[in-house]
Amino acid sequence: MQETITEQEIPSLAQRFSDKVVLKVAKIINVEQHPGGTMLYILTLEVGDPEPRQIVSSIVPFYKEEELMGKNIVLVYNLKPANFRGVRSNGMLLAASEAADEEHETCEVLFAPQFEVGTVLEPEGYDAPEEKLCYVKPDKFFDMPIYTKDGFVEIDGKKIGSQGVFLKAQVYKNGVVG
C-alpha cells in the first residue's frame, strides 16, 4: 500500500529555510580590493566568533570602500566556502536588486544597523536552530528565494528579522535578494 504525503507533512519554504540557513549580522572591519578581480572586494567581518571571518563579494561597481567600512551587514553564515580567484570566501552578504534585473546591474547591500553583531535572523515565527547547522551549498540556498516586498526582506511571505525587528531594503523595496 502506497502512503501519500499530505500538505501538512511537507515543510513550508520558510521552515526549510529556517532549518538549513543561518543568517547572521556581521560588521565590516576591513575592506580591500581583490588583487585578482576588479569587481571583487575582500571583506573582513566581525561576527561574534573568536576570529574574524573573510568573504569575497562582487560589489566594487556599486560601493566605495568607505561606504562599507564599519557597517553591519547580513551574512549567509553557513554557506559552503568557495575560492574566488585564489581567495577563500566564508559566506556571502545579502543584497537586494531590482525585480527585473537579470543582468545584475543593480545592487543594494542590506545594511542592518538595527541589529547587534552576531544576531541570528530568522523568518517571522521561527526560532534559530539549537544545533550547529551544516554548510548549505549555493544552489540549495538560491532554491529558497528571498525577496523584498514593500521594503521588508521576506521568504515565503514571512519577514526576516529578530525579536520583532525586521530587515529592510532602502532602495529596491520590491525586488530579489541574493
mmCIF file of C-alpha atoms in Angstrom:
data_model
loop_
_atom_site.group_PDB
_atom_site.id
_atom_site.type_symbol
_atom_site.label_atom_id
_atom_site.label_comp_id
_atom_site.label_asym_id
_atom_site.label_seq_id
_atom_site.Cartn_x
_atom_site.Cartn_y
_atom_site.Cartn_z
ATOM 1 C CA MET A 1 0.000 0.000 0.000
ATOM 2 C CA GLN A 2 1.451 3.382 -1.031
ATOM 3 C CA GLU A 3 1.356 6.198 1.506
ATOM 4 C CA THR A 4 0.603 9.692 0.346
ATOM 5 C CA ILE A 5 2.137 12.781 1.836
ATOM 6 C CA THR A 6 -0.353 15.381 2.923
ATOM 7 C CA GLU A 7 0.364 19.086 2.503
ATOM 8 C CA GLN A 8 0.695 19.380 6.285
ATOM 9 C CA GLU A 9 3.663 16.988 6.257
ATOM 10 C CA ILE A 10 5.598 18.995 3.671
ATOM 11 C CA PRO A 11 7.544 21.721 5.467
ATOM 12 C CA SER A 12 6.925 25.241 4.189
ATOM 13 C CA LEU A 13 9.666 27.088 2.347
ATOM 14 C CA ALA A 14 10.166 29.316 5.407
ATOM 15 C CA GLN A 15 10.516 26.211 7.609
ATOM 16 C CA ARG A 16 13.051 24.610 5.251
ATOM 17 C CA PHE A 17 14.982 27.900 5.125
ATOM 18 C CA SER A 18 14.976 28.142 8.921
ATOM 19 C CA ASP A 19 16.149 24.529 9.203
ATOM 20 C CA LYS A 20 19.048 24.934 6.740
ATOM 21 C CA VAL A 21 20.274 28.544 6.565
ATOM 22 C CA VAL A 22 21.939 30.706 9.197
ATOM 23 C CA LEU A 23 21.751 34.456 8.573
ATOM 24 C CA LYS A 24 23.961 36.354 10.981
ATOM 25 C CA VAL A 25 24.612 40.064 11.399
ATOM 26 C CA ALA A 26 28.275 40.958 10.829
ATOM 27 C CA LYS A 27 30.247 44.192 10.980
ATOM 28 C CA ILE A 28 32.675 45.062 8.187
ATOM 29 C CA ILE A 29 36.035 45.761 9.846
ATOM 30 C CA ASN A 30 38.229 45.812 6.733
ATOM 31 C CA VAL A 31 37.670 46.311 3.008
ATOM 32 C CA GLU A 32 40.294 45.713 0.357
ATOM 33 C CA GLN A 33 40.299 45.393 -3.403
ATOM 34 C CA HIS A 34 40.853 41.791 -4.535
ATOM 35 C CA PRO A 35 44.284 41.692 -6.215
ATOM 36 C CA GLY A 36 42.991 39.413 -8.974
ATOM 37 C CA GLY A 37 39.498 40.792 -9.577
ATOM 38 C CA THR A 38 38.478 44.340 -10.485
ATOM 39 C CA MET A 39 34.858 43.701 -9.421
ATOM 40 C CA LEU A 40 35.720 41.981 -6.122
ATOM 41 C CA TYR A 41 36.244 43.196 -2.572
ATOM 42 C CA ILE A 42 37.712 41.100 0.195
ATOM 43 C CA LEU A 43 35.730 41.935 3.328
ATOM 44 C CA THR A 44 36.860 41.079 6.843
ATOM 45 C CA LEU A 45 33.910 40.704 9.201
ATOM 46 C CA GLU A 46 33.323 40.637 12.921
ATOM 47 C CA VAL A 47 30.553 38.088 13.500
ATOM 48 C CA GLY A 48 30.761 37.447 17.230
ATOM 49 C CA ASP A 49 33.135 34.491 16.825
ATOM 50 C CA PRO A 50 36.627 34.398 18.363
ATOM 51 C CA GLU A 51 38.166 35.020 14.928
ATOM 52 C CA PRO A 52 37.098 37.428 12.168
ATOM 53 C CA ARG A 53 35.600 35.969 9.004
ATOM 54 C CA GLN A 54 36.537 36.762 5.408
ATOM 55 C CA ILE A 55 34.224 36.894 2.408
ATOM 56 C CA VAL A 56 34.682 37.917 -1.215
ATOM 57 C CA SER A 57 31.931 39.979 -2.808
ATOM 58 C CA SER A 58 31.442 41.379 -6.312
ATOM 59 C CA ILE A 59 30.145 44.779 -5.207
ATOM 60 C CA VAL A 60 33.009 47.045 -6.358
ATOM 61 C CA PRO A 61 30.881 48.662 -9.127
ATOM 62 C CA PHE A 62 28.251 49.656 -6.561
ATOM 63 C CA TYR A 63 30.140 50.725 -3.410
ATOM 64 C CA LYS A 64 33.293 52.576 -2.436
ATOM 65 C CA GLU A 65 35.376 51.079 0.372
ATOM 66 C CA GLU A 66 34.467 53.939 2.739
ATOM 67 C CA GLU A 67 30.740 53.313 2.190
ATOM 68 C CA LEU A 68 31.172 49.790 3.580
ATOM 69 C CA MET A 69 33.632 50.240 6.456
ATOM 70 C CA GLY A 70 32.069 49.847 9.890
ATOM 71 C CA LYS A 71 28.637 48.885 8.538
ATOM 72 C CA ASN A 72 26.544 45.986 9.789
ATOM 73 C CA ILE A 73 25.503 43.602 7.029
ATOM 74 C CA VAL A 74 23.710 40.249 6.840
ATOM 75 C CA LEU A 75 25.917 37.234 6.211
ATOM 76 C CA VAL A 76 24.839 33.823 4.944
ATOM 77 C CA TYR A 77 26.908 32.352 7.755
ATOM 78 C CA ASN A 78 26.817 28.686 6.824
ATOM 79 C CA LEU A 79 27.212 28.967 3.043
ATOM 80 C CA LYS A 80 29.740 26.428 1.823
ATOM 81 C CA PRO A 81 33.158 28.149 1.499
ATOM 82 C CA ALA A 82 34.419 28.859 -2.003
ATOM 83 C CA ASN A 83 37.525 30.284 -3.626
ATOM 84 C CA PHE A 84 37.312 33.412 -5.767
ATOM 85 C CA ARG A 85 40.458 33.906 -7.818
ATOM 86 C CA GLY A 86 42.563 32.264 -5.129
ATOM 87 C CA VAL A 87 40.939 33.908 -2.099
ATOM 88 C CA ARG A 88 38.707 31.883 0.205
ATOM 89 C CA SER A 89 35.235 33.246 0.927
ATOM 90 C CA ASN A 90 33.483 32.003 4.066
ATOM 91 C CA GLY A 91 29.940 33.127 3.413
ATOM 92 C CA MET A 92 28.068 35.690 1.349
ATOM 93 C CA LEU A 93 26.490 39.033 2.119
ATOM 94 C CA LEU A 94 22.828 39.628 1.304
ATOM 95 C CA ALA A 95 21.983 42.282 -1.261
ATOM 96 C CA ALA A 96 18.750 43.340 -2.927
ATOM 97 C CA SER A 97 18.285 44.226 -6.572
ATOM 98 C CA GLU A 98 15.543 45.408 -8.850
ATOM 99 C CA ALA A 99 12.954 42.705 -9.561
ATOM 100 C CA ALA A 100 13.501 42.633 -13.338
ATOM 101 C CA ASP A 101 17.310 42.864 -13.150
ATOM 102 C CA GLU A 102 18.580 39.723 -14.875
ATOM 103 C CA GLU A 103 21.885 41.368 -15.884
ATOM 104 C CA HIS A 104 22.992 42.107 -12.285
ATOM 105 C CA GLU A 105 23.152 45.846 -12.911
ATOM 106 C CA THR A 106 21.537 46.860 -9.605
ATOM 107 C CA CYS A 107 22.750 46.113 -6.080
ATOM 108 C CA GLU A 108 21.810 47.289 -2.605
ATOM 109 C CA VAL A 109 23.776 45.734 0.227
ATOM 110 C CA LEU A 110 21.287 45.036 3.003
ATOM 111 C CA PHE A 111 22.751 47.064 5.834
ATOM 112 C CA ALA A 112 21.480 46.082 9.281
ATOM 113 C CA PRO A 113 22.238 48.895 11.763
ATOM 114 C CA GLN A 114 19.191 47.936 13.846
ATOM 115 C CA PHE A 115 20.805 44.635 14.908
ATOM 116 C CA GLU A 116 23.771 43.802 17.131
ATOM 117 C CA VAL A 117 26.730 41.929 15.635
ATOM 118 C CA GLY A 118 26.155 38.184 15.932
ATOM 119 C CA THR A 119 22.336 38.399 15.871
ATOM 120 C CA VAL A 120 20.799 35.457 14.015
ATOM 121 C CA LEU A 121 17.941 36.495 11.729
ATOM 122 C CA GLU A 122 15.030 34.141 11.058
ATOM 123 C CA PRO A 123 11.750 34.163 9.158
ATOM 124 C CA GLU A 124 8.938 35.597 11.300
ATOM 125 C CA GLY A 125 7.512 32.930 13.596
ATOM 126 C CA TYR A 126 10.580 30.673 13.511
ATOM 127 C CA ASP A 127 13.384 30.246 16.018
ATOM 128 C CA ALA A 128 17.053 29.760 15.283
ATOM 129 C CA PRO A 129 18.043 26.088 15.381
ATOM 130 C CA GLU A 130 19.654 24.968 18.636
ATOM 131 C CA GLU A 131 22.252 22.816 16.934
ATOM 132 C CA LYS A 132 25.079 23.887 14.652
ATOM 133 C CA LEU A 133 23.980 23.531 11.051
ATOM 134 C CA CYS A 134 25.961 22.014 8.204
ATOM 135 C CA TYR A 135 27.079 24.074 5.251
ATOM 136 C CA VAL A 136 24.436 24.903 2.675
ATOM 137 C CA LYS A 137 25.517 24.754 -0.963
ATOM 138 C CA PRO A 138 24.886 27.897 -3.028
ATOM 139 C CA ASP A 139 22.430 26.154 -5.379
ATOM 140 C CA LYS A 140 20.362 24.934 -2.400
ATOM 141 C CA PHE A 141 20.415 28.442 -0.893
ATOM 142 C CA PHE A 142 19.198 30.011 -4.150
ATOM 143 C CA ASP A 143 16.453 27.360 -4.437
ATOM 144 C CA MET A 144 14.817 29.172 -1.490
ATOM 145 C CA PRO A 145 14.127 32.609 -2.961
ATOM 146 C CA ILE A 146 14.378 35.652 -0.713
ATOM 147 C CA TYR A 147 12.846 38.912 -1.910
ATOM 148 C CA THR A 148 11.847 42.383 -0.800
ATOM 149 C CA LYS A 149 8.193 43.334 -0.514
ATOM 150 C CA ASP A 150 7.246 46.873 0.445
ATOM 151 C CA GLY A 151 10.810 47.273 1.730
ATOM 152 C CA PHE A 152 10.815 44.232 4.019
ATOM 153 C CA VAL A 153 13.081 41.268 3.311
ATOM 154 C CA GLU A 154 10.946 38.124 3.171
ATOM 155 C CA ILE A 155 10.859 34.452 2.332
ATOM 156 C CA ASP A 156 7.601 32.610 1.742
ATOM 157 C CA GLY A 157 5.594 35.635 2.940
ATOM 158 C CA LYS A 158 7.483 35.770 6.259
ATOM 159 C CA LYS A 159 9.573 38.837 7.163
ATOM 160 C CA ILE A 160 13.154 38.100 8.169
ATOM 161 C CA GLY A 161 14.389 39.557 11.440
ATOM 162 C CA SER A 162 14.838 39.023 15.151
ATOM 163 C CA GLN A 163 12.575 39.709 18.137
ATOM 164 C CA GLY A 164 10.004 41.697 16.171
ATOM 165 C CA VAL A 165 12.573 43.876 14.352
ATOM 166 C CA PHE A 166 12.858 43.203 10.625
ATOM 167 C CA LEU A 167 15.463 43.596 7.910
ATOM 168 C CA LYS A 168 14.600 46.266 5.339
ATOM 169 C CA ALA A 169 15.793 47.421 1.948
ATOM 170 C CA GLN A 170 16.019 51.172 1.383
ATOM 171 C CA VAL A 171 16.257 51.279 -2.436
ATOM 172 C CA TYR A 172 14.908 48.072 -4.008
ATOM 173 C CA LYS A 173 11.723 47.765 -1.962
ATOM 174 C CA ASN A 174 10.154 45.180 -4.296
ATOM 175 C CA GLY A 175 12.858 43.015 -5.766
ATOM 176 C CA VAL A 176 15.027 39.963 -5.380
ATOM 177 C CA VAL A 177 17.635 39.204 -2.721
ATOM 178 C CA GLY A 178 20.735 37.109 -3.180
#
